[in-house]
XYZ file of C-alpha atoms in Angstrom:
379
model
C -106.510 252.232 76.791
C -104.529 249.487 78.508
C -105.235 247.041 75.689
C -104.087 249.616 73.037
C -100.841 250.160 75.084
C -100.294 246.395 75.231
C -100.692 246.052 71.421
C -98.255 249.113 70.863
C -95.591 247.488 73.336
C -96.057 244.098 71.515
C -95.287 245.837 68.248
C -92.293 247.788 69.200
C -90.915 245.351 71.855
C -87.871 244.297 70.079
C -86.549 247.749 69.470
C -83.769 249.427 71.743
C -82.947 253.091 71.291
C -80.855 255.919 72.677
C -81.281 259.520 72.125
C -78.513 262.200 71.527
C -75.772 260.058 69.907
C -75.650 261.937 66.718
C -77.208 259.021 64.648
C -78.302 260.150 61.235
C -79.974 258.331 58.405
C -76.791 258.300 56.420
C -75.548 255.411 54.241
C -72.281 254.203 52.633
C -72.711 252.897 49.191
C -70.313 250.744 47.079
C -70.564 247.962 44.582
C -69.264 244.574 45.430
C -69.553 241.032 44.306
C -72.394 238.732 45.536
C -73.578 235.222 44.781
C -76.947 236.339 43.815
C -76.282 238.892 41.221
C -72.902 240.264 39.847
C -73.356 243.710 41.670
C -75.442 244.599 44.568
C -75.411 247.949 46.427
C -74.008 247.755 50.021
C -75.935 249.993 52.391
C -74.455 250.486 55.716
C -76.279 252.660 58.251
C -74.096 255.024 60.275
C -72.778 253.212 63.290
C -70.939 256.191 64.753
C -70.506 255.758 68.504
C -71.530 251.995 68.479
C -69.320 249.259 69.699
C -71.143 245.925 69.633
C -69.084 243.758 67.283
C -72.099 241.719 66.062
C -73.929 244.802 65.158
C -71.107 246.375 63.314
C -70.334 243.283 61.436
C -74.095 242.888 60.457
C -74.381 246.450 59.425
C -71.387 246.149 57.141
C -73.043 243.153 55.378
C -76.286 245.004 54.470
C -77.276 245.048 50.805
C -80.039 245.953 48.560
C -81.552 243.356 46.139
C -84.062 244.486 43.393
C -87.074 242.246 43.348
C -90.087 242.026 41.119
C -93.454 243.302 42.294
C -96.749 244.221 40.854
C -97.319 247.649 39.258
C -99.796 248.325 42.103
C -96.891 248.271 44.410
C -94.344 250.291 42.203
C -95.025 251.553 38.635
C -91.582 250.143 37.593
C -92.571 246.759 38.976
C -89.297 246.458 41.054
C -88.386 247.535 44.660
C -85.125 247.301 46.444
C -85.107 245.073 49.555
C -82.490 245.285 52.149
C -80.948 242.316 53.760
C -77.897 240.652 55.419
C -76.471 237.379 54.243
C -74.146 235.007 56.365
C -72.972 232.238 54.123
C -72.895 228.864 55.764
C -69.541 227.456 56.803
C -68.488 225.186 53.970
C -67.217 222.413 56.348
C -70.419 222.509 58.450
C -72.918 223.068 55.692
C -75.435 220.247 55.524
C -77.890 221.687 52.999
C -78.520 224.193 50.314
C -81.807 225.139 51.670
C -81.457 228.727 53.077
C -83.121 230.047 56.169
C -84.795 233.566 55.923
C -85.065 235.594 59.091
C -87.967 238.037 59.411
C -87.918 240.874 61.922
C -90.740 242.244 64.094
C -92.893 245.282 63.810
C -91.082 248.495 62.445
C -87.642 246.934 63.095
C -84.971 245.822 60.594
C -82.743 242.939 59.849
C -80.187 244.299 62.373
C -82.380 242.504 64.914
C -80.701 239.279 64.053
C -77.154 240.560 64.497
C -76.427 238.029 67.278
C -77.984 235.012 65.360
C -76.898 235.077 61.810
C -73.203 234.387 62.182
C -73.760 231.751 64.748
C -76.258 229.951 62.326
C -73.693 230.231 59.600
C -71.029 228.784 61.757
C -73.323 225.678 62.337
C -73.748 225.249 58.517
C -77.075 227.177 57.793
C -77.120 229.427 54.997
C -78.876 232.521 56.537
C -80.566 235.533 55.405
C -82.070 238.276 57.444
C -84.347 240.482 55.417
C -86.235 243.802 55.836
C -89.987 243.920 55.178
C -91.103 246.499 52.655
C -91.415 249.852 54.356
C -89.285 248.880 57.379
C -85.661 248.653 57.999
C -83.637 250.078 54.983
C -85.888 249.006 52.089
C -86.921 251.314 49.247
C -89.372 253.917 50.392
C -89.556 256.376 47.358
C -92.035 255.565 44.546
C -93.791 252.782 46.390
C -97.433 253.087 46.044
C -98.536 250.808 49.064
C -96.800 249.379 52.062
C -99.847 247.096 53.023
C -99.421 243.686 54.518
C -100.126 242.097 51.253
C -97.364 244.324 49.574
C -94.934 243.281 52.335
C -95.806 239.535 51.791
C -95.495 239.890 48.064
C -92.076 241.505 48.233
C -90.890 239.067 50.800
C -91.823 236.127 48.461
C -90.102 237.858 45.598
C -86.986 238.230 47.665
C -87.149 234.552 48.795
C -87.648 233.389 45.197
C -84.473 235.116 44.140
C -82.152 234.104 47.097
C -83.562 230.457 47.064
C -83.286 230.338 43.226
C -86.908 229.157 43.090
C -86.234 226.197 45.345
C -86.846 225.188 48.964
C -86.364 227.509 51.867
C -87.069 227.754 55.611
C -88.509 230.837 57.091
C -88.460 232.200 60.619
C -90.358 235.284 62.127
C -90.062 236.918 65.436
C -93.158 238.794 67.075
C -95.075 240.419 64.332
C -92.509 238.962 61.852
C -94.146 235.639 62.641
C -97.330 236.766 61.101
C -95.741 237.535 57.864
C -93.737 234.199 58.013
C -97.086 232.400 58.558
C -98.610 234.162 55.499
C -95.626 233.059 53.314
C -95.388 229.521 54.730
C -99.217 228.888 54.178
C -99.160 229.872 50.514
C -95.637 229.161 49.234
C -95.200 225.402 48.301
C -91.431 225.732 48.492
C -91.441 226.420 52.367
C -89.693 223.415 53.857
C -90.139 224.667 57.445
C -91.599 227.443 59.583
C -89.949 228.753 62.811
C -91.944 230.982 65.054
C -90.152 232.977 67.600
C -92.508 234.505 70.409
C -94.809 235.099 67.324
C -97.907 236.968 66.870
C -100.301 234.520 65.238
C -103.730 234.937 66.815
C -104.201 238.689 66.728
C -105.294 239.843 63.259
C -105.116 243.432 62.095
C -103.829 246.331 64.269
C -106.865 247.379 66.137
C -108.297 250.932 66.246
C -105.130 252.436 64.538
C -106.284 251.161 61.234
C -109.502 253.316 61.549
C -107.787 256.654 62.204
C -107.817 259.480 59.752
C -104.411 259.857 58.078
C -103.452 263.171 60.097
C -104.348 261.486 63.401
C -102.446 258.287 62.169
C -99.336 260.330 61.550
C -99.455 261.825 65.008
C -99.771 258.286 66.455
C -96.752 257.180 64.372
C -94.689 259.957 66.059
C -95.662 258.421 69.327
C -94.407 255.084 68.068
C -91.085 256.550 67.405
C -90.839 258.435 70.750
C -88.137 257.680 73.164
C -90.364 257.125 76.331
C -92.540 254.547 74.496
C -89.600 252.656 72.858
C -87.663 252.739 76.296
C -90.611 251.223 78.045
C -90.998 248.569 75.368
C -87.212 247.892 75.724
C -87.626 247.226 79.455
C -90.514 244.790 78.834
C -88.665 242.840 76.195
C -86.127 241.138 78.462
C -85.859 238.801 81.391
C -82.321 240.007 82.295
C -83.078 243.842 82.075
C -79.761 244.724 83.864
C -77.744 243.035 81.141
C -79.825 243.812 77.934
C -82.175 246.665 78.672
C -79.363 249.198 79.079
C -78.945 252.926 78.362
C -76.497 251.912 75.626
C -78.931 251.947 72.864
C -78.405 250.215 69.549
C -79.290 251.807 66.361
C -81.567 248.907 65.559
C -84.576 250.466 66.983
C -84.582 254.027 65.643
C -82.241 254.795 62.880
C -84.564 253.548 60.142
C -87.280 255.752 61.646
C -85.213 258.823 60.708
C -85.259 258.116 57.109
C -87.513 260.290 54.797
C -90.720 258.682 54.012
C -90.660 256.238 57.071
C -93.745 257.703 58.632
C -95.825 257.692 55.515
C -94.722 254.087 54.952
C -95.802 253.085 58.521
C -99.162 254.986 58.109
C -99.780 252.994 54.774
C -99.299 249.834 56.662
C -101.602 250.825 59.550
C -104.378 251.855 57.275
C -104.063 248.654 55.233
C -105.429 246.639 58.237
C -102.296 244.761 58.968
C -101.692 240.926 58.768
C -104.221 238.184 59.238
C -102.219 235.138 60.313
C -104.918 233.390 62.399
C -106.726 232.421 59.209
C -103.628 230.859 57.758
C -102.573 228.577 60.505
C -104.827 225.623 59.470
C -103.430 225.806 55.926
C -99.752 225.196 57.072
C -98.501 221.790 56.047
C -94.692 222.234 56.614
C -92.983 221.115 59.856
C -93.065 223.989 62.363
C -91.086 224.924 65.452
C -92.540 227.189 68.089
C -89.895 228.863 70.100
C -90.840 230.973 73.145
C -88.871 232.815 75.859
C -90.185 231.327 79.111
C -90.492 234.798 80.795
C -91.948 236.666 77.870
C -93.768 239.550 79.476
C -95.427 240.863 76.178
C -96.892 237.659 74.448
C -97.664 235.091 77.163
C -96.200 231.741 76.049
C -98.354 229.879 78.421
C -101.323 231.221 76.500
C -100.207 231.356 72.989
C -97.719 228.564 72.516
C -100.356 225.735 73.236
C -102.598 227.499 70.676
C -99.980 227.196 67.925
C -99.488 223.476 68.771
C -103.251 223.004 68.330
C -103.684 225.106 65.300
C -100.682 223.770 63.333
C -100.905 220.133 62.203
C -97.171 219.507 62.553
C -95.587 221.601 65.122
C -93.330 221.232 68.222
C -92.530 223.513 71.097
C -89.190 224.567 72.503
C -89.068 226.851 75.591
C -86.025 229.160 75.930
C -85.299 229.541 79.626
C -84.392 232.716 81.419
C -85.644 234.683 78.447
C -88.170 237.381 77.542
C -89.767 238.354 74.271
C -86.682 238.367 72.115
C -84.708 234.912 72.413
C -82.567 235.891 69.370
C -81.233 238.852 71.191
C -81.173 237.645 74.781
C -80.390 233.886 74.351
C -78.874 233.613 70.913
C -76.815 230.493 71.556
C -79.876 228.511 73.014
C -81.930 229.829 70.044
C -79.342 228.557 67.565
C -79.158 225.193 69.313
C -82.995 224.876 69.027
C -83.103 226.022 65.493
C -80.262 223.750 64.161
C -81.531 220.798 66.050
C -84.927 221.172 64.370
C -83.690 221.780 61.020
C -81.181 218.873 61.085
C -84.057 216.526 62.229
C -86.976 217.847 59.964
C -85.378 219.437 56.937
C -81.587 218.770 56.300
C -81.828 215.060 57.077
C -84.297 214.573 54.245
C -82.039 216.483 51.781
C -79.052 214.307 52.783
C -81.198 211.216 52.297
C -82.194 212.391 48.833
C -78.456 213.117 47.946
C -77.641 209.610 49.191
C -80.449 208.060 47.058
C -82.520 207.078 49.986
C -85.659 208.850 49.021
C -88.347 207.728 51.561
C -86.280 204.592 52.288
C -88.531 202.576 49.906
C -88.255 198.812 49.516
C -86.835 199.011 46.038
C -83.403 200.060 47.389
C -82.716 196.810 49.163
C -81.207 196.277 52.543
C -77.743 196.847 51.473
C -78.511 200.113 49.650
C -80.453 201.470 52.618
C -77.689 200.521 54.935
C -74.954 202.095 52.920
C -77.018 205.234 52.401
C -77.878 205.694 56.117
C -74.201 205.284 56.800
C -73.495 208.274 54.526
C -76.248 210.289 56.247
C -74.748 209.462 59.659
C -71.377 210.824 58.782
C -72.853 214.196 58.271
C -73.829 214.807 61.846
């Protein structure tokens, strides 16, 4: 029983809720210009009663993007994926390679409300995306919300926003499992960032074996205030500051949408992700970020395993931080991410733009020196 509760807490840990504030699954829709297509639907969850500036700004940016999927996922071969885009500051921008942020279990892109704008200010073109069946993605007409369907829709979204080119992907908690699945199979992945990630626990345990009626009852427990409140307390090092009674809509608003429980049961009965089998297939540079005081996934146990399993990985601890560095220590998390990307991804892009390539001998000493000078001015 203790093990089952631990898994449940690990899945819902990033979520924070408050009951009784009149939150409803209402949406505000309008058509606005976007760089991806000429018109995208803006979907803003009802933020009534909430005051966090980063949350309100992030919610106001939420959009839906139709992506191509197999007919086994939707008979019309398209589904709408919700996301938030923070365009990189033009003066700070160092690369056209976007960073895709993937949320944890049964969460939403609002989870990255404190990270996205900070990354954009540092010159990183940033997207936070909802996994199919979670957040505010399309629910109606979808045949399956399995792990495979989630990864397929995620890859389709990335292909659109990255225009078929390179991208970097980050995943927090269970979102790390989906990020690993993408990075291991998509040749355009330039870097993988794992934030207190689940990478060694495949599937979702006994919940996948439950009959559907029993699974639906279990889903109601996952939505319950007591469980999510407990998970909220477990998520943070500084509980007094962050695990407060002022609940953000991040954790529960999407659970009130019609079709949410069926989508979650579909995922549970699919067996979940299998990231551990993909780790050895990773070839892109990887950053493992971990809150030093994570009380849900012990970094002392799992971080070294990632370093051993991934051929090109480095570790960065986030001090005075629990399971959600992007929420509890966003500035330190941004510093770690931008430093890594500048060193392992963006520098190579700048070299190529400057004609350096891999600093081959054919350039000559003068050419190399001039190109390196160009690169140096960008940092």
